[in-house]
Coordinates of C-alpha atoms and ligand atoms in Angstrom, one line a residue:
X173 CA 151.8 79.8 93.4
X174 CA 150.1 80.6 96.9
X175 CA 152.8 81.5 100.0
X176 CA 151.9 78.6 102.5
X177 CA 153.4 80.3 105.1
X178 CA 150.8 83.8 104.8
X179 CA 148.0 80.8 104.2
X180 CA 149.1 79.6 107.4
X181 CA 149.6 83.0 109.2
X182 CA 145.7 83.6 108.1
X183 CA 144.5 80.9 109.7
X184 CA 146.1 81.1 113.0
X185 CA 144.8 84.1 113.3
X186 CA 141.5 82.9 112.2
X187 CA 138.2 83.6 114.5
X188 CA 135.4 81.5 114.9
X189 CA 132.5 82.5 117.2
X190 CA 130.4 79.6 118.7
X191 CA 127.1 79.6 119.7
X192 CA 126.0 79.1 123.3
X193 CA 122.8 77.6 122.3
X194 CA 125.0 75.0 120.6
X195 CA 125.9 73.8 123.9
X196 CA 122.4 73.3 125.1
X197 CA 119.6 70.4 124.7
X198 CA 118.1 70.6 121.3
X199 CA 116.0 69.3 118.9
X200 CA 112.7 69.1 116.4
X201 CA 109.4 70.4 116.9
X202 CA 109.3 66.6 117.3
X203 CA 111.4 65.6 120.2
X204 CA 114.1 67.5 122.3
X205 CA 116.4 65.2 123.5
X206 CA 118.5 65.6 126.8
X207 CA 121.8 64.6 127.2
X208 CA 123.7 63.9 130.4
X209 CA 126.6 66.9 131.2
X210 CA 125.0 69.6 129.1
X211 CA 125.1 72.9 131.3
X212 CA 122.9 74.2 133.4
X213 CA 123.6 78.0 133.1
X214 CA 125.3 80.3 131.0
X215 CA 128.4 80.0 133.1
X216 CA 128.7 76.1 132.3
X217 CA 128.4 76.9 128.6
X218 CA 131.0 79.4 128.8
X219 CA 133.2 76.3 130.7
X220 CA 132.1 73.9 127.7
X221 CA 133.3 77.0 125.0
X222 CA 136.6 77.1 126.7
X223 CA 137.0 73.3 125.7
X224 CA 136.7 74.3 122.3
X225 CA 139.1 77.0 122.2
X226 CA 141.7 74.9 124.1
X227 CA 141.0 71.9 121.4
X228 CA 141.0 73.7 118.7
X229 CA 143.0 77.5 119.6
X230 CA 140.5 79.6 116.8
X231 CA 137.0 79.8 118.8
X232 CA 137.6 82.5 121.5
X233 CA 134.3 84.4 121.1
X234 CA 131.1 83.1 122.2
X235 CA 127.7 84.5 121.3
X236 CA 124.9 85.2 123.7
X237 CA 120.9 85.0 123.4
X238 CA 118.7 86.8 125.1
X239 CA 116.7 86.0 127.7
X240 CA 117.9 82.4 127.0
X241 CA 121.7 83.5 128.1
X242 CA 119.9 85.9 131.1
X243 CA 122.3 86.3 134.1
X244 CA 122.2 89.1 136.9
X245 CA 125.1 90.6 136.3
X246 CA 126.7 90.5 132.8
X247 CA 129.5 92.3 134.0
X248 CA 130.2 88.7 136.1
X249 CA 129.7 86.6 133.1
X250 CA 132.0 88.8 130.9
X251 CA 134.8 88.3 133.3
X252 CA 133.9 84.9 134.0
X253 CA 134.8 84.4 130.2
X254 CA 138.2 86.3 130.3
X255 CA 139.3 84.4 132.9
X256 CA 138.4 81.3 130.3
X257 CA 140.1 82.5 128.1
X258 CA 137.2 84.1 126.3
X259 CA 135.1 86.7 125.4
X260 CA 131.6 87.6 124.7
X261 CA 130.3 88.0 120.8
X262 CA 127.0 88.7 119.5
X263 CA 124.1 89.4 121.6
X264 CA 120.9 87.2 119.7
X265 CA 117.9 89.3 120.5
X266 CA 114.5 86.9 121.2
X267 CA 111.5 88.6 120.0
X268 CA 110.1 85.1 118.9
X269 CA 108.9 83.6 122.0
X270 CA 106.7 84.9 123.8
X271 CA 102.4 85.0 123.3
X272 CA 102.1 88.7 122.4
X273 CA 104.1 88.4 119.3
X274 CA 101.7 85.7 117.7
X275 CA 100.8 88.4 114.9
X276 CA 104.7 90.2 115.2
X277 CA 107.0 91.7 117.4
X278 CA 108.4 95.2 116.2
X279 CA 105.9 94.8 113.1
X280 CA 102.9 93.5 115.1
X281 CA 99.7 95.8 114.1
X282 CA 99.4 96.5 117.7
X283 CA 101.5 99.6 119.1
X284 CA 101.6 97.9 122.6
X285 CA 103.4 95.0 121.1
X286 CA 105.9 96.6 119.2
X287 CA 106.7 98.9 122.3
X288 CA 107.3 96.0 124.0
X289 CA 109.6 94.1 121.5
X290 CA 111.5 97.2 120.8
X291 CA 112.6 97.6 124.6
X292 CA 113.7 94.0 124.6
X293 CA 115.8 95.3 121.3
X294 CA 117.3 98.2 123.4
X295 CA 117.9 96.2 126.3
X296 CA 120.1 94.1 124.1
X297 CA 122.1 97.2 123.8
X298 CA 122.4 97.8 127.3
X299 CA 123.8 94.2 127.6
X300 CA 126.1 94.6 125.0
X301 CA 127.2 97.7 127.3
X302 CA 128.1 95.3 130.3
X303 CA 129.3 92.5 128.2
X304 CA 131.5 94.3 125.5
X305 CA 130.0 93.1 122.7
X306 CA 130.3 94.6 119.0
X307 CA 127.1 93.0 117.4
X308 CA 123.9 93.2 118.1
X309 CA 122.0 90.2 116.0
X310 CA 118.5 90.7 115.1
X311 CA 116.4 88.2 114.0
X312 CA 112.5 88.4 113.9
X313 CA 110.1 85.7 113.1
X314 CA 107.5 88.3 111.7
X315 CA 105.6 87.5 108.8
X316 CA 102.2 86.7 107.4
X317 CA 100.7 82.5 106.8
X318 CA 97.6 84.1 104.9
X319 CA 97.5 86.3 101.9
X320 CA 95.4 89.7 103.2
X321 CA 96.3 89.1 106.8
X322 CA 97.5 92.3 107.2
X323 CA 99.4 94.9 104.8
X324 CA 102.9 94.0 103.7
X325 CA 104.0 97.5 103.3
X326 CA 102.6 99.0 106.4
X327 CA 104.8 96.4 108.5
X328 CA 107.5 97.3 106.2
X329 CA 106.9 100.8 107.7
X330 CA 106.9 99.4 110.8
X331 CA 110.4 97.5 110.9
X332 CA 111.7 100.5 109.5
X333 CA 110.8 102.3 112.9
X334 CA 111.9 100.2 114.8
X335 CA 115.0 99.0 113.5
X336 CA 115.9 103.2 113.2
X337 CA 115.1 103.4 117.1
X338 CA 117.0 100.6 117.7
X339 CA 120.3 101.3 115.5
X340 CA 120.6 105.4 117.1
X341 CA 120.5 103.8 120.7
X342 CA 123.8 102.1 119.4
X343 CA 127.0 103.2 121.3
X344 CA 130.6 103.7 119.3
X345 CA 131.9 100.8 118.1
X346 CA 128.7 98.6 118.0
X347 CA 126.7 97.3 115.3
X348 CA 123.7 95.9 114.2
X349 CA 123.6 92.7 112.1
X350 CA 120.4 91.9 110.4
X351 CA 120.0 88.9 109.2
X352 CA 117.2 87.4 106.8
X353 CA 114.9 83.8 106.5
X354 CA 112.8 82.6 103.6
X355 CA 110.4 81.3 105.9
X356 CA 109.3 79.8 109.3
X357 CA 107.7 80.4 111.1
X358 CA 105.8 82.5 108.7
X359 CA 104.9 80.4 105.8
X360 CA 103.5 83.3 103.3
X361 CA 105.6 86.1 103.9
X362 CA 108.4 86.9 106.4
X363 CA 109.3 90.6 106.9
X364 CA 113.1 90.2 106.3
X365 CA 112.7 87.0 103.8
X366 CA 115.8 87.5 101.9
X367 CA 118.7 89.5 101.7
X368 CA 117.6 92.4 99.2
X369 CA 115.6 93.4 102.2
X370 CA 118.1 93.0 105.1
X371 CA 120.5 95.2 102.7
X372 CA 118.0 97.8 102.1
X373 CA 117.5 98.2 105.5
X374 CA 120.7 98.8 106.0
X375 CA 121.6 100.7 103.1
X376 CA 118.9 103.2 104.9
X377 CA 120.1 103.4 108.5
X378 CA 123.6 103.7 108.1
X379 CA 127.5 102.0 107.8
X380 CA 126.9 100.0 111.3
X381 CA 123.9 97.9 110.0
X382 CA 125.1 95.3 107.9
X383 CA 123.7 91.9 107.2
X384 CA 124.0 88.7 108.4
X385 CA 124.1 85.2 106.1
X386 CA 122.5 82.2 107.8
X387 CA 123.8 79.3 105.1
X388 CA 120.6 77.6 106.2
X389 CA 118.3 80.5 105.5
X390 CA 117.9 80.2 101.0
X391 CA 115.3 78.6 99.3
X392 CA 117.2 75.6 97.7
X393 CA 119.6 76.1 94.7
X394 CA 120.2 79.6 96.1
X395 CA 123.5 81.0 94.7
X396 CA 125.0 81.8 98.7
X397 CA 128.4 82.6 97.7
X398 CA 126.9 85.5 94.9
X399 CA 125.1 87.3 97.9
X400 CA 128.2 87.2 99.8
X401 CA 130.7 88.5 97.1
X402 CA 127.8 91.0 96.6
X403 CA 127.6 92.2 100.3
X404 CA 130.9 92.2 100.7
X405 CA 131.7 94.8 97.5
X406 CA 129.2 96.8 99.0
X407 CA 131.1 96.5 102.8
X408 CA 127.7 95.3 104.0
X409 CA 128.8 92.0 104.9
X410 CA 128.5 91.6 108.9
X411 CA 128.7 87.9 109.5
X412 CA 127.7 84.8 108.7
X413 CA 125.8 82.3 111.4
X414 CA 127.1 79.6 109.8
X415 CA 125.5 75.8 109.9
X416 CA 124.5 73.3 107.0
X417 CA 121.1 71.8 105.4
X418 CA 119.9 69.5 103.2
X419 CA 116.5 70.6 102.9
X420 CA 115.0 73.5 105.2
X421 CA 116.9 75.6 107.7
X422 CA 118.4 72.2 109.4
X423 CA 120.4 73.4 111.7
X424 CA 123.2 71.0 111.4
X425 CA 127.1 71.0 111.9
X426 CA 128.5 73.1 109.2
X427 CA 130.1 71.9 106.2
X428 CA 128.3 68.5 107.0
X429 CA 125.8 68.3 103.9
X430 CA 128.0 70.6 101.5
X431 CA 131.4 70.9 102.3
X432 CA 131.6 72.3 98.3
X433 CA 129.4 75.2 98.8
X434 CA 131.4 76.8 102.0
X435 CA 134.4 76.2 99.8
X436 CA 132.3 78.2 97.6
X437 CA 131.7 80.8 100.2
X438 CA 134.9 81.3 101.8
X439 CA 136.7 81.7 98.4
X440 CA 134.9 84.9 97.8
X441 CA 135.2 86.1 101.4
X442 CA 139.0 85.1 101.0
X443 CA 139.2 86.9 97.5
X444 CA 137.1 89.9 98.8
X445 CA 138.9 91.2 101.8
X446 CA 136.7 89.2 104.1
X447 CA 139.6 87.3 106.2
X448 CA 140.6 91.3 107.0
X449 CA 140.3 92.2 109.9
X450 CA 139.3 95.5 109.4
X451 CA 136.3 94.3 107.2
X452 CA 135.1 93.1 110.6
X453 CA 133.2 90.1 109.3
X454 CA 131.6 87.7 112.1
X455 CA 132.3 84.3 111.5
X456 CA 130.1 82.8 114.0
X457 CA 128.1 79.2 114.3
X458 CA 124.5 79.0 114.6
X459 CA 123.6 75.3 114.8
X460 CA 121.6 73.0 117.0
X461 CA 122.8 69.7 116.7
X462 CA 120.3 67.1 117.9
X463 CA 121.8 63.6 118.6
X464 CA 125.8 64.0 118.4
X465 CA 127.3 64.7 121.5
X466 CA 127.3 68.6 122.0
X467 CA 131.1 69.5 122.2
X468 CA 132.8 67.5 120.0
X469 CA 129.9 68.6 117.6
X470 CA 131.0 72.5 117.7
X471 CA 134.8 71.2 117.6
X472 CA 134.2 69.0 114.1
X473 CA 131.8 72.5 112.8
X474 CA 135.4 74.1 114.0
X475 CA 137.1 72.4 112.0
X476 CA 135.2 72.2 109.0
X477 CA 135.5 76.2 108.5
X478 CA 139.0 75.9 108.9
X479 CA 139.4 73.5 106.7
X480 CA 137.4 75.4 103.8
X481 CA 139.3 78.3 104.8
X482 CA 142.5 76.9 104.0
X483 CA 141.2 75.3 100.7
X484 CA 139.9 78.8 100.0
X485 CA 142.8 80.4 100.7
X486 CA 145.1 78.0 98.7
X487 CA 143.3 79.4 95.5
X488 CA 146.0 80.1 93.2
X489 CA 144.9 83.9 92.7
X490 CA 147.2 84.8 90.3
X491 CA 146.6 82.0 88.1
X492 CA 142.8 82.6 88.0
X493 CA 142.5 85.8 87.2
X494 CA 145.0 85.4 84.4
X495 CA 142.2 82.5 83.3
X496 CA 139.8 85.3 83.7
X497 CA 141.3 87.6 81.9
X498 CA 141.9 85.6 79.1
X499 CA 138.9 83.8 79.0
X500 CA 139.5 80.7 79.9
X501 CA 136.8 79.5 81.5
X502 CA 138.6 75.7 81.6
X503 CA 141.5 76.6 83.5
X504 CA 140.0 79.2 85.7
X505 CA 137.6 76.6 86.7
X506 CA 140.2 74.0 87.1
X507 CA 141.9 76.4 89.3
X508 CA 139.6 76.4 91.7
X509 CA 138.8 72.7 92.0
X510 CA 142.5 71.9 92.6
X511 CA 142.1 74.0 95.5
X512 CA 139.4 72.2 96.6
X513 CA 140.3 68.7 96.1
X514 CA 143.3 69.4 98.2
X515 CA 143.7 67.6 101.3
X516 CA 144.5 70.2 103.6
X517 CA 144.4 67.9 106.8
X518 CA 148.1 67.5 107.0
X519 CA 148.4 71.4 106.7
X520 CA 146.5 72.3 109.3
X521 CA 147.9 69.3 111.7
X522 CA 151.1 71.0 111.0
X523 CA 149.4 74.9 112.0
X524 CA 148.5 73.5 114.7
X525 CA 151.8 71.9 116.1
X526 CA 153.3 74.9 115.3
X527 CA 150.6 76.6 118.3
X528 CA 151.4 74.0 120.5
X529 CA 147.9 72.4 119.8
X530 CA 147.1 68.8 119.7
X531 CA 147.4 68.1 115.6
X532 CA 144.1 66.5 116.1
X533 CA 141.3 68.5 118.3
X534 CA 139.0 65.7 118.8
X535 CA 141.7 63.9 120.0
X536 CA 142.9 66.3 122.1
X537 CA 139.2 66.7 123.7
X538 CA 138.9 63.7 124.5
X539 CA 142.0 63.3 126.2
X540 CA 140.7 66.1 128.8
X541 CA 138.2 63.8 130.2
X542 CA 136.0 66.9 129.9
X543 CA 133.2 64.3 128.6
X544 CA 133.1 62.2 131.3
X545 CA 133.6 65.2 134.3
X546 CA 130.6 67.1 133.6
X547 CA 128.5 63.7 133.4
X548 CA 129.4 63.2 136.9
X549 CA 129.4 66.3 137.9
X550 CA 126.6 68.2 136.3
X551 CA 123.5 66.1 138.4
X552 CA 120.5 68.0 139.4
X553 CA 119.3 71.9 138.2
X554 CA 117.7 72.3 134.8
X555 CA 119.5 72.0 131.9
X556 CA 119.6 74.9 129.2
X557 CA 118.2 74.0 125.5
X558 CA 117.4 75.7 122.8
X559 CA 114.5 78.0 123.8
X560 CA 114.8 77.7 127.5
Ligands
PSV860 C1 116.5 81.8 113.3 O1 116.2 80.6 112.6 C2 118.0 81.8 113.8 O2 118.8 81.4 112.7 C3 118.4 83.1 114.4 O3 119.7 83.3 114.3 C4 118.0 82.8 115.8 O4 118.5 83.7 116.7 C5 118.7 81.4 115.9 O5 118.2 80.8 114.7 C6 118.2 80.6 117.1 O6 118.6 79.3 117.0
MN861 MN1 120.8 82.3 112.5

């Protein structure tokens, strides 16, 4: 039998760290499309995060990206989002956008190049310095489309530099999360395709590089919730960014296209010491949801984790291990699945009447009027969006 009132315990004190990027215009290489209200600044997605904490009392942290997130004084924004209620997560280094890094950023053949992209690297740090932030989040597009085009091993060489420049210039108490993608924008070989790499990276630099799952970053089929378990008995799990796909690296709210497999996931971080906070796992959102509104968008991704947390951490532990044990594979597999196919709605309406939330968050949103404020009041300026 599992002690409701510990499940419930764990997932007030859940953390969820959304994305601002998620608050921004996005879209397909095809079409981004602009809705009315989305912020303007960093400081307006910071006011639309706040709505997301207040609707749903788990999603305090937001993460940054850099230069997309680029203020003049980080020190402002950081206490702009204490005095939401909030505070600052990951900072997402960008070493993706720009002309020079056509052939690579830190493993571009040309010195120049990788100077450059390995100062934008340290000035992540320096922003983390002003903004408080634990994690430092590196993703690099690097990689190959031709076979020959340059040497695979030299440019592992190369990442290895930089990433060891990068990780000493870390100050006490930050980390580094590397995290890994099969492909694009590189279509023959990415420099950090998979998470073997990522790890042995930072098996090699040290306890505060750990690795970072992107759920939409595996070549179909790929067993997620192995690589997790794995990471995690090896305390190199950092975080997840955590979003949903049907076919390529979609981008789309988590727990949309398979609610089963981040059951799947969250059951081993739930058996593995991954709800501790001491294991210091991120649980943050990295989606870019096209035509849904933005908010309510990052509010039903919300609650989707909770509510695979709660399934996960209704597993009857006691009763599958005994299965284990014993072999039986029919019982420890039913085990699971009546975890699963429990309807943990009315659970976690009650958790959050006990916080003095709204039982129902999208409710509760829309009963702000938040929607239809920043529609009238957001006119003129640019809007942000995903690359902007
Ligand atoms: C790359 O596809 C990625 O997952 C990285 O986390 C980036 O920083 C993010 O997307 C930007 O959307
Ligand atoms: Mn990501």
């Amino acid at each position: 039998m599992t002690d409701v009132s510990a499940v419930k315990a764990a997932l007030k004190s859940q953390r969820i760290e959304t994305p601002s990027w998620g608050y921004g215009n996005s879209g397909t290489r095809f079409k981004v499309f602009a809705q009315p209200g989305v912020p303007r600044d960093p400081f307006e997605k910071l006011a639309d995060a706040a709505q997301v904490h207040a609707a749903t009392g788990v999603a305090p942290v937001v993460s940054l990206h850099i230069p997309w997130d680029r203020v003049e004084d980080y020190g402002k924004l950081a206490e702009h989002a204490g005095g939401l209620g909030l505070r600052l997560g990951a900072i997402n280094s960008n070493v993706f956008q720009d002309d020079d890094y056509k052939l690579g950023s830190v493993t571009n053949p040309d010195p120049k190049v990788r100077r450059k992209a390995i100062d934008h690297l340290l000035d992540c740090v320096d922003i983390m310095d002003a903004t408080g932030s634990r994690d430092l989040k590196l993703w690099f597009s690097d990689g190959t489309n031709y076979p020959g085009q340059d040497d695979v091993v030299a440019r592992q060489d190369r990442l290895s530099e930089a990433l060891s420049e990068v990780y000493a210039r870390l100050g006490t108490g930050q980390r580094m999360l590397l995290e890994y993608k099969l492909f694009e924008p590189a279509f023959y070989t990415m420099d950090v395709p998979d998470w073997g790499t990522a790890y042995a990276h930072c098996v090699k630099l040290g306890e505060r590089a750990q690795v970072v799952v992107d759920t939409g970053h595996h070549a179909p089929g790929t067993n997620i919730e192995f690589i997790v378990a794995f990471l995690l008995r090896e305390r190199k799990l950092g975080g997840f960014d955590f979003n949903s796909r049907f076919y390529a690296d979609d981008d789309l709210m988590v727990g949309s296209a398979d609610p089963f497999q981040l059951f799947r996931i969250l059951h081993e971080v739930a058996k593995n010491g991954g709800f501790d906070e001491a294991t210091g796992v991120a649980f943050m959102l990295d989606q870019c949801h096209n035509i849904e509104a933005k908010i309510p968008a990052i509010i039903r991704s919300v609650m989707n984790v909770q509510e695979a947390t709660a399934k996960a951490l209704l597993v009857d532990r006691a009763a599958l291990s005994a299965a284990q044990r014993t072999g039986n594979v029919l019982d420890a597999n039913a085990v699971l699945m009546d975890a699963y196919n429990t309807d943990v709605r009315p659970l976690l309406a009650e958790v959050r009447a006990e916080q003095g939330l709204n039982p129902d968050p999208i409710a509760a949103y829309r009963a702000t009027g938040w929607a239809e404020r920043i529609v009238a009041e957001r006119v003129g300026g640019e809007q942000a969006g995903w690359g902007a």
